PDB file of C-alpha atoms and ligand atoms in Angstrom:
ATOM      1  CA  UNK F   1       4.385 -31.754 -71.887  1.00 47.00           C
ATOM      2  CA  UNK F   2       6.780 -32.019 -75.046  1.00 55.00           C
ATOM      3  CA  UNK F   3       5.841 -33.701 -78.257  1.00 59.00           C
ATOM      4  CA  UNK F   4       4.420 -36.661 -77.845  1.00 77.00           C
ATOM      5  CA  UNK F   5       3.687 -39.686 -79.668  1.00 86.00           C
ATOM      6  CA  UNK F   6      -0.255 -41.725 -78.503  1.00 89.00           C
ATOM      7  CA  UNK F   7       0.002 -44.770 -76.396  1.00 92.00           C
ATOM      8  CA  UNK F   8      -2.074 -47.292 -78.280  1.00 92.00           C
ATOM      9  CA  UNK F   9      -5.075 -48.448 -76.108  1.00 93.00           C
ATOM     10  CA  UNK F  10      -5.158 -50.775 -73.429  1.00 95.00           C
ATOM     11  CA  UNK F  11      -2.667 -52.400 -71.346  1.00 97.00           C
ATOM     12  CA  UNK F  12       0.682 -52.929 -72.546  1.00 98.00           C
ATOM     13  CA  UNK F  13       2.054 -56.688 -72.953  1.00 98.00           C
ATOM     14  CA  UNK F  14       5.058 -55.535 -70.944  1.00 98.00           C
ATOM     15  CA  UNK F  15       6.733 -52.495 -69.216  1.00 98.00           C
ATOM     16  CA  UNK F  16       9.805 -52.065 -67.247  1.00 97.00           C
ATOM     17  CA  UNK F  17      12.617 -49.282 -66.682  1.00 97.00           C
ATOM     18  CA  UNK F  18      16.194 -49.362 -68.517  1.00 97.00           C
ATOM     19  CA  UNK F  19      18.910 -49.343 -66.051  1.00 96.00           C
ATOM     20  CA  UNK F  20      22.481 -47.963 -66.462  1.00 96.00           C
ATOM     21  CA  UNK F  21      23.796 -51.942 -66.904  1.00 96.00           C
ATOM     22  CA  UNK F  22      21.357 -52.083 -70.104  1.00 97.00           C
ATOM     23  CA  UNK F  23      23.564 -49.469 -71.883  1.00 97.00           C
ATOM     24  CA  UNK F  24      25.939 -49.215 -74.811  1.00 95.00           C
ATOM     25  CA  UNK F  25      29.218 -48.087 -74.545  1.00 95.00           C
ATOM     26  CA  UNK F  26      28.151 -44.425 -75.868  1.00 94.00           C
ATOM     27  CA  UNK F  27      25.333 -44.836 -73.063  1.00 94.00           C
ATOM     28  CA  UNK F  28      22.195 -45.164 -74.926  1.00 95.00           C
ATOM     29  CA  UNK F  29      20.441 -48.530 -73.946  1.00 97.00           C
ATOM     30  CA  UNK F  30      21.370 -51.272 -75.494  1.00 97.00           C
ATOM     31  CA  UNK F  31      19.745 -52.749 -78.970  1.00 97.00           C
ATOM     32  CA  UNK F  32      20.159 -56.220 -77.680  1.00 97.00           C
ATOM     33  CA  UNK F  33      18.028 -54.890 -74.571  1.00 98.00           C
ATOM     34  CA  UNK F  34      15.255 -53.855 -76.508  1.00 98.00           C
ATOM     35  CA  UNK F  35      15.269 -57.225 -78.741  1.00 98.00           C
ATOM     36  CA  UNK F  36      15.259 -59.374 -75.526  1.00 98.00           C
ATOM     37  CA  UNK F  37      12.219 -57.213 -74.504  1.00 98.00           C
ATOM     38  CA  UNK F  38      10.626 -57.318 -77.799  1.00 98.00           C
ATOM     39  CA  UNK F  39      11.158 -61.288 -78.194  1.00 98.00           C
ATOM     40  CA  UNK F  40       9.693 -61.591 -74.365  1.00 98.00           C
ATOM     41  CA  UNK F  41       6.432 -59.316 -75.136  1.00 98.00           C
ATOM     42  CA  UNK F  42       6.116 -61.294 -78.723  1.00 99.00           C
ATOM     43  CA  UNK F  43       6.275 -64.938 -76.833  1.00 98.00           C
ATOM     44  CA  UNK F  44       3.547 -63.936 -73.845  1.00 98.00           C
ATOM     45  CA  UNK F  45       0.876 -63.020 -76.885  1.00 98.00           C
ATOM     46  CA  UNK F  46       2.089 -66.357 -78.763  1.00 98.00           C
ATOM     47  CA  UNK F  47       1.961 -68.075 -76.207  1.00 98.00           C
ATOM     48  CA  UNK F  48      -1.373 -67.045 -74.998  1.00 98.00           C
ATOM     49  CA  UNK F  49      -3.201 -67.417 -78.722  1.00 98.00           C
ATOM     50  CA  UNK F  50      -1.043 -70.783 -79.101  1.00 98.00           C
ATOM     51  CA  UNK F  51      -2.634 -72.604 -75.914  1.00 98.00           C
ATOM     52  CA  UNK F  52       1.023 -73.198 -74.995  1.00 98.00           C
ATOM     53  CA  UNK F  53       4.775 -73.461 -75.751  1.00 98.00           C
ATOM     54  CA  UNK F  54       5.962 -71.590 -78.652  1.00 98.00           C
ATOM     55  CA  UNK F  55      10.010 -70.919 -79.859  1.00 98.00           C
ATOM     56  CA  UNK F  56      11.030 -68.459 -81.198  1.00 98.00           C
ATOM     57  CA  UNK F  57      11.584 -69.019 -85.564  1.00 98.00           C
ATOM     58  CA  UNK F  58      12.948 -65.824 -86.984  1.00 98.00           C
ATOM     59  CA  UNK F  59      13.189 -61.947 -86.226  1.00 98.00           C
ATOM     60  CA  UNK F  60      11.362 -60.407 -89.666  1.00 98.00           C
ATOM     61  CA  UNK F  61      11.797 -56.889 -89.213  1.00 98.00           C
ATOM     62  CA  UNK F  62      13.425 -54.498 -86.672  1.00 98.00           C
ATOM     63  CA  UNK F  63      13.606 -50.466 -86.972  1.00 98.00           C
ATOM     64  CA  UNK F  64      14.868 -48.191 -84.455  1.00 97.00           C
ATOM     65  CA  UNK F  65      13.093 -45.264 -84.454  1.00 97.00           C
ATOM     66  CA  UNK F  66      14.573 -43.488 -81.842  1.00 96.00           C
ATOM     67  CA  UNK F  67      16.990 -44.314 -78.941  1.00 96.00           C
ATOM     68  CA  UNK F  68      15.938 -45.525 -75.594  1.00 97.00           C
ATOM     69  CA  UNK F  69      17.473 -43.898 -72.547  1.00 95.00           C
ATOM     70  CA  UNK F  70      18.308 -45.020 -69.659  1.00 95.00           C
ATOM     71  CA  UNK F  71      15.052 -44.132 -66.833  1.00 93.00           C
ATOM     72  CA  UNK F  72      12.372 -44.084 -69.546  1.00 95.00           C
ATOM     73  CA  UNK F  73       9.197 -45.943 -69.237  1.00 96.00           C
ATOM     74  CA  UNK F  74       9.698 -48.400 -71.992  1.00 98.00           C
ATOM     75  CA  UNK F  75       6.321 -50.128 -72.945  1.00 98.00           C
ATOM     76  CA  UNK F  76       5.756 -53.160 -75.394  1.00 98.00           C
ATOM     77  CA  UNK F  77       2.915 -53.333 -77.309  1.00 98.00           C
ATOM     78  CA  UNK F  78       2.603 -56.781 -78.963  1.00 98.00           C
ATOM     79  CA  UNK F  79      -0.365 -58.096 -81.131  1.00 98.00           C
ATOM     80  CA  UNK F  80      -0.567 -61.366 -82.991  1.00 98.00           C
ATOM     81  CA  UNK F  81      -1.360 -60.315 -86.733  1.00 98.00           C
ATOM     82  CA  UNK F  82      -1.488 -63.710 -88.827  1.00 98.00           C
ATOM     83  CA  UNK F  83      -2.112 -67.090 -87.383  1.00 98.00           C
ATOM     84  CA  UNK F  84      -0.213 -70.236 -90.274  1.00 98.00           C
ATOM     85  CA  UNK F  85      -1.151 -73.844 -89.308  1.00 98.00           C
ATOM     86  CA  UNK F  86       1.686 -73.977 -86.592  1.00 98.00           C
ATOM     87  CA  UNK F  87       3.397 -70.516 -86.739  1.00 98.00           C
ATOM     88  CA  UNK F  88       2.355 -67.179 -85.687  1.00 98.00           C
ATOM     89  CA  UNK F  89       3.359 -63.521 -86.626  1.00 98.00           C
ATOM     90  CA  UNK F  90       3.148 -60.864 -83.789  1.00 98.00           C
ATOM     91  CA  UNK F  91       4.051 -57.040 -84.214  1.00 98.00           C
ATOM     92  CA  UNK F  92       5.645 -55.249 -81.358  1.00 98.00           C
ATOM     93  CA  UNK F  93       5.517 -51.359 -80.873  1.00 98.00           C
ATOM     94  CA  UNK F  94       7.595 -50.415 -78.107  1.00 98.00           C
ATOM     95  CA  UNK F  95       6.741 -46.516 -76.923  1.00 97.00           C
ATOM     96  CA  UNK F  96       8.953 -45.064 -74.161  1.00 97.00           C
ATOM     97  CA  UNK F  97       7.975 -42.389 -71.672  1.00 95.00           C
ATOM     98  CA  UNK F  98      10.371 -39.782 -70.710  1.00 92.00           C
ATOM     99  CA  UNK F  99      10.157 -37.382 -67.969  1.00 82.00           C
ATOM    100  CA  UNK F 100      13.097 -35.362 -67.783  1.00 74.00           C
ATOM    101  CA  UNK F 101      11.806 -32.477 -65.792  1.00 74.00           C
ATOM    102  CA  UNK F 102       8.951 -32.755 -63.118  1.00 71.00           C
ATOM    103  CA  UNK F 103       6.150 -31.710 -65.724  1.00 74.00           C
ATOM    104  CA  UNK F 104       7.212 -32.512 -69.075  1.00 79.00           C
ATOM    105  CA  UNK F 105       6.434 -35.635 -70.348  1.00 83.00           C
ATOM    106  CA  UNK F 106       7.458 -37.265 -73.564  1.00 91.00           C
ATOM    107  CA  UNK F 107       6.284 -40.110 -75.069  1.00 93.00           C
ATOM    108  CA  UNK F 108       8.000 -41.444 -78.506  1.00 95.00           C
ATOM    109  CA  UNK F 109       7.737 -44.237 -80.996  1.00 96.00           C
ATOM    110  CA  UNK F 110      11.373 -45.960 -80.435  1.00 97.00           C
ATOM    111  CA  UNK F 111      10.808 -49.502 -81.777  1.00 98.00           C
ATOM    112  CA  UNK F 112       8.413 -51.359 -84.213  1.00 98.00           C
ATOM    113  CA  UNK F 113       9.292 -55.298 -84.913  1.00 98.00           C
ATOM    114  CA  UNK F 114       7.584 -57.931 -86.328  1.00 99.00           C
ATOM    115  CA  UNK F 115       8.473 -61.697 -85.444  1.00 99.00           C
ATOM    116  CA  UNK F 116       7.408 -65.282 -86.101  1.00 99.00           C
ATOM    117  CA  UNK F 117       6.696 -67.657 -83.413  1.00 99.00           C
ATOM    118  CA  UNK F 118       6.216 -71.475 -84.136  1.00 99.00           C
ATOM    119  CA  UNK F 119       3.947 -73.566 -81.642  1.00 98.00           C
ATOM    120  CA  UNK F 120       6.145 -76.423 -80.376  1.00 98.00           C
ATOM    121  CA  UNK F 121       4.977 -79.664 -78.249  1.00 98.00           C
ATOM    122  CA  UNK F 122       7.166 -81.459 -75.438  1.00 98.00           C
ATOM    123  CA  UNK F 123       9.472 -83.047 -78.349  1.00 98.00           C
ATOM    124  CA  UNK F 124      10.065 -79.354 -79.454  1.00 98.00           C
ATOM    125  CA  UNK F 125       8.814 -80.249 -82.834  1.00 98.00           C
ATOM    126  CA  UNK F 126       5.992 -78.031 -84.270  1.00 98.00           C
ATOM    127  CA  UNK F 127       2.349 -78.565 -84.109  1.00 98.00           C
ATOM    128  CA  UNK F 128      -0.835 -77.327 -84.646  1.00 98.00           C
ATOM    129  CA  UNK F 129      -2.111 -73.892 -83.208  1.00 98.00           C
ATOM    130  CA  UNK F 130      -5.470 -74.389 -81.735  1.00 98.00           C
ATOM    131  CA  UNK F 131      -8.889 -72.897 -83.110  1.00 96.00           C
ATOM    132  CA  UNK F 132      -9.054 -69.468 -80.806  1.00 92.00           C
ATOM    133  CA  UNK F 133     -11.145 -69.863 -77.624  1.00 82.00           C
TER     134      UNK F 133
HETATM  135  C1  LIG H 201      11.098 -73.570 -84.868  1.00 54.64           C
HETATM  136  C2  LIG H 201      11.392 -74.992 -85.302  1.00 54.64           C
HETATM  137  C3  LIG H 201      10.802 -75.981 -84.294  1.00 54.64           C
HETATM  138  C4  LIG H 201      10.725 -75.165 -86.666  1.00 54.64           C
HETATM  139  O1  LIG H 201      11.055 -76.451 -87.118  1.00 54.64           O
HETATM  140  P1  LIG H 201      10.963 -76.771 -88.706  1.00 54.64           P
HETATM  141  O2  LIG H 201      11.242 -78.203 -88.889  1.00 54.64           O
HETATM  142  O3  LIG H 201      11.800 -75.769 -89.426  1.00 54.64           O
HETATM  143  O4  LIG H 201       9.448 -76.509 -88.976  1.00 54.64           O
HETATM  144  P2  LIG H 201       8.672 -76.283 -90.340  1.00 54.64           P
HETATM  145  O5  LIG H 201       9.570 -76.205 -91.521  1.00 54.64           O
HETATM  146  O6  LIG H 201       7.573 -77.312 -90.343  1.00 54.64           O
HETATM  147  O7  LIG H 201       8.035 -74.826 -90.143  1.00 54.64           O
HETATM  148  C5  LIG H 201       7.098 -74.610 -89.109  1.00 54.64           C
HETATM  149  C6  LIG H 201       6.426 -73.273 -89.332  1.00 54.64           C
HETATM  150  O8  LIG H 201       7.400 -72.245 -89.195  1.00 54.64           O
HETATM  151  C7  LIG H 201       7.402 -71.427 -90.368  1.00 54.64           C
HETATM  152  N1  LIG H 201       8.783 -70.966 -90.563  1.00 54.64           N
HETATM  153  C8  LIG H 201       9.894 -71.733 -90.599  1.00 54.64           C
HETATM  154  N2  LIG H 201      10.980 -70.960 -90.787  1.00 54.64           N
HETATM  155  C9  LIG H 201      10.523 -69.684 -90.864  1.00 54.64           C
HETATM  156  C10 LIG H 201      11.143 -68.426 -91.065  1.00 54.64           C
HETATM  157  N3  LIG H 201      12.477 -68.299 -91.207  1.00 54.64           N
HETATM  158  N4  LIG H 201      10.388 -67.324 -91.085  1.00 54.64           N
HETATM  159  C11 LIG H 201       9.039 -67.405 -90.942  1.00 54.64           C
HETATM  160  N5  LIG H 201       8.369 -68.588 -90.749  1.00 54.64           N
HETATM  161  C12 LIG H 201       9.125 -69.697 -90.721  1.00 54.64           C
HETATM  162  C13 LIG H 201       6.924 -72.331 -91.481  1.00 54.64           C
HETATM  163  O9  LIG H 201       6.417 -71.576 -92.562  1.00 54.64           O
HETATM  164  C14 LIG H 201       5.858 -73.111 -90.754  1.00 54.64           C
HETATM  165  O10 LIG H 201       4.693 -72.316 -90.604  1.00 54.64           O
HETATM  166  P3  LIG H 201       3.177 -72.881 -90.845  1.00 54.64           P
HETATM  167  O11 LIG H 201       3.093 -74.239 -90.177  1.00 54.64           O
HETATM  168  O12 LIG H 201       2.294 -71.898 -90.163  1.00 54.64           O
HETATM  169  O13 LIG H 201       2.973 -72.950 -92.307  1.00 54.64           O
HETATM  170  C15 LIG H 201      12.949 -75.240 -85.446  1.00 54.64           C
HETATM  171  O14 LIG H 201      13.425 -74.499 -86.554  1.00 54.64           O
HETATM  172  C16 LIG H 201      13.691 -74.826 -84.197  1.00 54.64           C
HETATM  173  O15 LIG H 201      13.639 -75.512 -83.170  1.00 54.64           O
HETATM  174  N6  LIG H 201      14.414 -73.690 -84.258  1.00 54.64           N
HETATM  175  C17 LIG H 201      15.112 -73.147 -83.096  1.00 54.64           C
HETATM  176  C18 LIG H 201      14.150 -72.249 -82.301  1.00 54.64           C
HETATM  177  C19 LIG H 201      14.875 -71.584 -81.138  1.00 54.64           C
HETATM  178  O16 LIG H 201      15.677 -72.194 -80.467  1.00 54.64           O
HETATM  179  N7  LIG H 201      14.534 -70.308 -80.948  1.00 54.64           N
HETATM  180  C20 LIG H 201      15.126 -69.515 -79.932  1.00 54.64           C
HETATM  181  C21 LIG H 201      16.346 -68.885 -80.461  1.00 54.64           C
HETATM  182  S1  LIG H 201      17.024 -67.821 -79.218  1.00 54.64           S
END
């Protein structure tokens, strides 16, 4: 084991592997990569606390930490933080999991973002978010 950041607790929202197609041209993975990951992991929590469709209304914050590489195990951690009468803001910490060698394992903080989601009916137009179940 290297150094190594803490997983949070619990599941993450999502996880997947990096390929060699999801890199830059100096052959780090991609920023837009991790933002389409990041936007996906924010919308499933939205979604869920929303009771339904949400869009996507702004990208608040981004910092890259650290670069992603291409074979880590790249999780998303997203968490809805502040529920408005029709919008909600989600954080996202995204932690990837290297193992270059068969027993060293490193785990680092690459990625914290923090978006707004607005719930949206069939005529796309904003609308309430529910009382939580
Ligand atoms: C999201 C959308 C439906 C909002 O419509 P709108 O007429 O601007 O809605 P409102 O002004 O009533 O704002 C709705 C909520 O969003 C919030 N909001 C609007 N713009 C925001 C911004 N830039 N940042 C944070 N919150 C914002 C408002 O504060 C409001 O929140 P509240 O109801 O909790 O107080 C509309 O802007 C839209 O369709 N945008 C395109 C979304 C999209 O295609 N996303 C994917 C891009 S890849």
């Amino acid at each position: 084991m290297i150094t190594t950041d803490i997983l949070p607790d619990g599941p993450p929202t999502l996880r997947l592997v990096p390929m060699a197609a999801d890199t830059n041209v100096a052959g780090d993975v991609f920023g837009g990569w991790i933002l389409a990951q990041i936007d996906i992991a924010g919308s499933v929590v939205a979604h869920r606390r929303a009771q339904g469709r949400v869009t996507t209304v702004a990208v608040n914050a981004v910092q890259f930490h650290q670069p992603v590489l291409v074979g880590d195990l790249v999780s998303f951690y997203a968490e809805v933080t502040r529920v408005g009468r029709t919008s909600l803001t989600v954080t996202v910490d995204v932690f990837a999991e290297r193992f270059r060698e068969p027993h060293a394992r490193e785990c680092v903080r690459v990625t914290a973002a923090t978006l707004t989601y607005v719930a949206i009916g069939k005529d796309r137009r904003p609308r309430p978010v529910p009382p939580s179940l």
